[in-house]
Coordinates of C-alpha atoms and ligand atoms in Angstrom, one line a residue:
X1 CA -50.4 29.3 91.8
X2 CA -46.9 30.5 92.0
X3 CA -44.1 29.5 89.5
X4 CA -41.0 30.4 91.6
X5 CA -41.4 34.1 92.6
X6 CA -44.1 34.7 90.0
X7 CA -47.8 34.5 91.3
X8 CA -49.5 33.6 88.0
X9 CA -52.9 33.4 89.7
X10 CA -53.6 35.0 93.1
X11 CA -56.7 35.3 95.3
X12 CA -59.1 34.4 92.6
X13 CA -62.4 33.1 93.6
X14 CA -65.2 32.1 91.1
X15 CA -68.0 29.6 90.6
X16 CA -69.6 27.7 87.7
X17 CA -73.3 27.0 88.0
X18 CA -74.8 24.1 86.3
X19 CA -75.9 24.6 82.6
X20 CA -73.9 27.9 82.6
X21 CA -71.4 29.3 80.1
X22 CA -68.9 31.2 81.9
X23 CA -66.7 33.3 79.7
X24 CA -63.2 34.1 81.0
X25 CA -61.1 36.9 79.4
X26 CA -58.0 39.0 80.2
X27 CA -54.8 40.1 78.3
X28 CA -52.0 37.7 77.4
X29 CA -50.3 36.3 80.3
X30 CA -53.1 37.3 82.7
X31 CA -53.2 33.7 84.2
X32 CA -56.2 32.1 82.5
X33 CA -54.6 29.0 81.3
X34 CA -52.8 28.5 84.5
X35 CA -56.1 28.9 86.4
X36 CA -57.9 26.3 84.4
X37 CA -54.9 24.0 84.5
X38 CA -55.1 24.3 88.3
X39 CA -58.7 23.2 88.1
X40 CA -58.2 20.1 85.9
X41 CA -55.0 19.0 88.1
X42 CA -52.3 19.7 85.6
X43 CA -50.9 22.3 88.0
X44 CA -51.1 21.7 91.9
X45 CA -52.0 25.0 93.2
X46 CA -49.6 26.5 95.8
X47 CA -52.5 27.4 97.9
X48 CA -56.5 27.7 97.6
X49 CA -59.0 25.1 97.1
X50 CA -61.0 23.8 94.3
X51 CA -64.4 22.0 94.7
X52 CA -66.3 19.9 92.2
X53 CA -69.9 19.9 93.5
X54 CA -68.9 19.5 97.2
X55 CA -65.9 17.4 96.8
X56 CA -62.5 18.9 97.3
X57 CA -60.5 17.9 94.2
X58 CA -57.5 20.2 94.8
X59 CA -54.3 18.5 93.8
X60 CA -55.9 15.5 92.4
X61 CA -54.3 13.9 89.1
X62 CA -55.9 15.1 85.9
X63 CA -57.2 11.6 84.9
X64 CA -59.1 11.3 88.2
X65 CA -60.6 14.8 87.8
X66 CA -61.5 13.8 84.1
X67 CA -63.4 10.7 85.3
X68 CA -65.3 13.0 87.8
X69 CA -66.7 14.8 84.9
X70 CA -64.4 17.7 84.1
X71 CA -62.3 17.9 80.7
X72 CA -60.3 20.7 79.3
X73 CA -59.1 21.4 75.7
X74 CA -55.6 22.6 75.2
X75 CA -54.8 26.0 73.9
X76 CA -51.6 24.3 72.3
X77 CA -53.3 21.6 70.1
X78 CA -51.7 18.2 71.0
X79 CA -53.5 15.3 69.3
X80 CA -51.7 11.9 68.8
X81 CA -50.4 12.8 65.5
X82 CA -49.8 9.3 64.3
X83 CA -53.4 8.2 65.1
X84 CA -56.4 9.0 63.0
X85 CA -59.2 11.6 64.1
X86 CA -61.4 8.5 65.0
X87 CA -58.7 7.0 67.1
X88 CA -58.0 10.1 68.8
X89 CA -61.6 10.7 69.9
X90 CA -62.0 7.1 70.8
X91 CA -59.0 7.5 73.4
X92 CA -61.1 10.2 75.0
X93 CA -64.2 7.9 75.3
X94 CA -62.3 4.9 76.6
X95 CA -60.3 7.0 79.0
X96 CA -62.9 9.2 80.5
X97 CA -65.8 6.8 81.4
X98 CA -63.7 3.5 81.5
X99 CA -66.2 2.4 78.8
X100 CA -66.0 -1.0 76.9
X101 CA -65.1 -0.9 73.2
X102 CA -68.5 -1.1 71.8
X103 CA -70.2 1.8 73.7
X104 CA -67.0 3.8 73.4
X105 CA -67.0 3.4 69.5
X106 CA -70.7 4.5 69.3
X107 CA -69.9 7.5 71.6
X108 CA -67.0 8.4 69.4
X109 CA -69.2 8.2 66.2
X110 CA -71.9 10.4 67.9
X111 CA -69.2 13.0 69.0
X112 CA -67.6 13.0 65.6
X113 CA -71.1 13.8 64.1
X114 CA -71.7 16.5 66.4
X115 CA -68.6 18.4 65.9
X116 CA -68.8 17.9 62.1
X117 CA -65.6 16.0 61.7
X118 CA -67.0 13.0 59.8
X119 CA -65.0 13.8 56.5
X120 CA -61.7 13.8 58.5
X121 CA -62.6 10.6 60.7
X122 CA -60.0 8.4 59.1
X123 CA -57.3 10.9 58.4
X124 CA -54.2 11.2 60.5
X125 CA -54.8 13.8 63.0
X126 CA -51.4 15.3 62.1
X127 CA -52.6 15.9 58.6
X128 CA -55.7 17.7 59.0
X129 CA -56.2 21.6 58.8
X130 CA -56.1 23.7 61.9
X131 CA -59.9 24.4 62.2
X132 CA -60.5 20.7 62.2
X133 CA -57.7 20.2 64.8
X134 CA -59.6 22.5 67.0
X135 CA -62.7 20.5 66.6
X136 CA -60.9 17.5 67.5
X137 CA -59.6 18.9 70.8
X138 CA -63.3 19.5 71.5
X139 CA -64.2 16.1 70.4
X140 CA -61.8 14.4 72.6
X141 CA -63.0 16.3 75.6
X142 CA -66.6 15.7 74.8
X143 CA -66.0 11.8 74.3
X144 CA -64.8 11.6 77.8
X145 CA -68.4 12.1 78.8
X146 CA -67.5 15.1 81.0
X147 CA -70.5 17.3 81.8
X148 CA -68.1 20.3 82.5
X149 CA -65.8 21.3 79.7
X150 CA -63.1 24.0 79.9
X151 CA -62.2 25.5 76.6
X152 CA -58.9 27.1 76.2
X153 CA -59.0 29.4 73.2
X154 CA -60.7 26.7 71.1
X155 CA -61.6 29.2 68.4
X156 CA -58.2 30.7 67.9
X157 CA -57.0 31.0 64.3
X158 CA -60.6 30.6 62.7
X159 CA -62.2 32.6 60.2
X160 CA -65.4 34.4 60.8
X161 CA -67.3 31.7 59.0
X162 CA -65.5 28.9 61.0
X163 CA -66.3 30.8 64.1
X164 CA -70.0 31.0 63.4
X165 CA -69.9 27.0 62.9
X166 CA -68.0 26.7 66.1
X167 CA -70.5 28.8 68.0
X168 CA -73.4 26.6 66.7
X169 CA -71.5 23.6 68.0
X170 CA -71.1 25.2 71.4
X171 CA -74.8 26.0 71.6
X172 CA -75.7 22.3 70.9
X173 CA -73.3 21.3 73.6
X174 CA -74.8 23.6 76.2
X175 CA -78.3 22.7 75.1
X176 CA -77.2 18.9 75.7
X177 CA -77.0 20.0 79.5
X178 CA -73.1 20.7 80.0
X179 CA -71.6 23.5 81.6
X180 CA -68.7 25.3 80.2
X181 CA -65.9 27.6 80.9
X182 CA -64.8 29.5 77.8
X183 CA -61.5 31.2 77.4
X184 CA -61.5 33.5 74.3
X185 CA -60.0 36.7 72.9
X186 CA -62.6 37.1 70.3
X187 CA -65.1 39.6 71.4
X188 CA -68.0 38.4 69.4
X189 CA -67.6 34.8 70.8
X190 CA -67.2 36.0 74.5
X191 CA -70.2 38.4 74.2
X192 CA -72.3 36.0 72.3
X193 CA -72.4 32.9 74.2
X194 CA -71.4 33.8 77.8
X195 CA -74.0 33.8 80.6
X196 CA -71.4 35.6 82.8
X197 CA -67.9 36.7 82.3
X198 CA -64.8 36.9 84.7
X199 CA -61.8 39.0 83.8
X200 CA -58.4 38.3 85.1
X201 CA -55.4 40.7 84.9
X202 CA -51.8 40.1 86.3
X203 CA -53.2 37.0 88.0
X204 CA -56.2 38.6 89.8
X205 CA -59.8 38.8 89.1
X206 CA -60.5 42.3 88.3
X207 CA -64.3 42.1 87.3
X208 CA -67.1 39.7 87.2
X209 CA -70.5 40.2 85.8
X210 CA -73.0 39.9 82.8
X211 CA -71.3 40.5 79.3
X212 CA -72.6 44.1 78.9
X213 CA -71.4 45.1 82.4
X214 CA -68.1 43.7 82.1
X215 CA -67.2 45.3 78.8
X216 CA -68.3 48.7 80.2
X217 CA -66.3 48.4 83.2
X218 CA -63.6 51.0 83.5
X219 CA -61.0 48.6 85.3
X220 CA -61.4 46.2 82.5
X221 CA -61.1 48.7 79.7
X222 CA -57.9 50.1 81.5
X223 CA -56.5 46.6 81.7
X224 CA -56.8 46.3 77.9
X225 CA -54.1 48.1 75.8
X226 CA -55.0 51.8 74.9
X227 CA -58.2 51.6 77.0
X228 CA -59.9 50.4 73.9
X229 CA -60.4 46.5 74.6
X230 CA -58.1 46.5 71.6
X231 CA -56.4 43.1 72.3
X232 CA -59.9 41.8 72.2
X233 CA -60.3 40.7 68.6
X234 CA -63.3 41.7 66.6
X235 CA -64.2 38.9 64.1
Ligands
ATP1 N1 -45.3 26.5 83.5 C1 -45.0 27.7 83.9 N2 -43.8 28.1 84.4 C2 -43.5 29.3 84.8 N3 -44.2 30.3 84.3 C3 -45.4 30.3 83.7 C4 -45.8 28.8 83.5 N4 -47.1 28.7 83.0 C5 -47.5 30.0 82.8 N5 -46.4 30.9 83.4 C6 -46.5 32.3 83.4 O1 -47.7 32.5 84.2 C7 -48.3 33.9 83.7 C8 -49.8 33.4 83.3 O2 -49.7 32.7 82.0 P1 -51.0 32.0 81.4 O3 -50.4 31.2 80.4 O4 -51.8 31.4 82.5 O5 -51.7 33.4 80.8 P2 -52.9 33.4 79.9 O6 -53.9 34.5 80.5 O7 -53.5 32.2 79.6 O8 -52.4 34.2 78.5 P3 -52.7 33.9 77.0 O9 -53.8 34.9 76.7 O10 -51.5 34.4 76.2 O11 -52.9 32.5 76.7 C9 -47.4 34.3 82.5 O12 -46.5 35.3 83.2 C10 -46.6 33.1 82.2 O13 -45.3 33.4 81.6
MG2 MG1 -53.6 31.0 77.7

């Protein structure tokens, strides 16, 4: 994916297996968000191909890709501020599966329960605290019925207790049969839930493997400041 002369992502090849949690790490500006935005159709890649099952989805519009079962949460939270939490999630449910109102409402209730947002359901989404907004991002993606979720730093800004709760929610989601790609800077999260990890640096994939392999990989250690994985946060 090029932006003018800048190759934000280049020569990256990877796959996500059914039921898997794939962690994606890399220093700031490594190309993680750009890569997943290519996958869900926000960017049309300059070259390369993206397949969902055997179907070539390269360059398709995001709403079409979402209806095919792929949804992403945004690193920059962007709910419809003037709508309640419930309404925001309902938009996800109505959009993704082209459901009728009754089943979409039921789906919304279920998802709000799952992510623990019940107490905020009828509050305006612009008025709720950051941790709840992160859950709302997740809820909107879930409500679409997508079976593949791409989470872009969905735990950023959470305290350790909130991270524990978020991890429990992710485990529940994975146990319901969904596959996930999780971009995170928080070491404990990446190590704790990823089946495999891929590492990006300057737009290229520099490592891939099981969590313990990846954190001990010299190229990965060098890619992080001071050679100490110091830009991976410990929480
Ligand atoms: N729309 C855009 N136009 C121009 N350049 C962009 C655009 N989006 C991203 N970039 C550039 O592409 C590179 C990769 O950015 P990206 O946001 O994908 O990194 P990231 O790995 O998600 O970083 P972070 O961990 O900070 O979220 C950066 O150099 C960034 O400035
Ligand atoms: Mg990013």
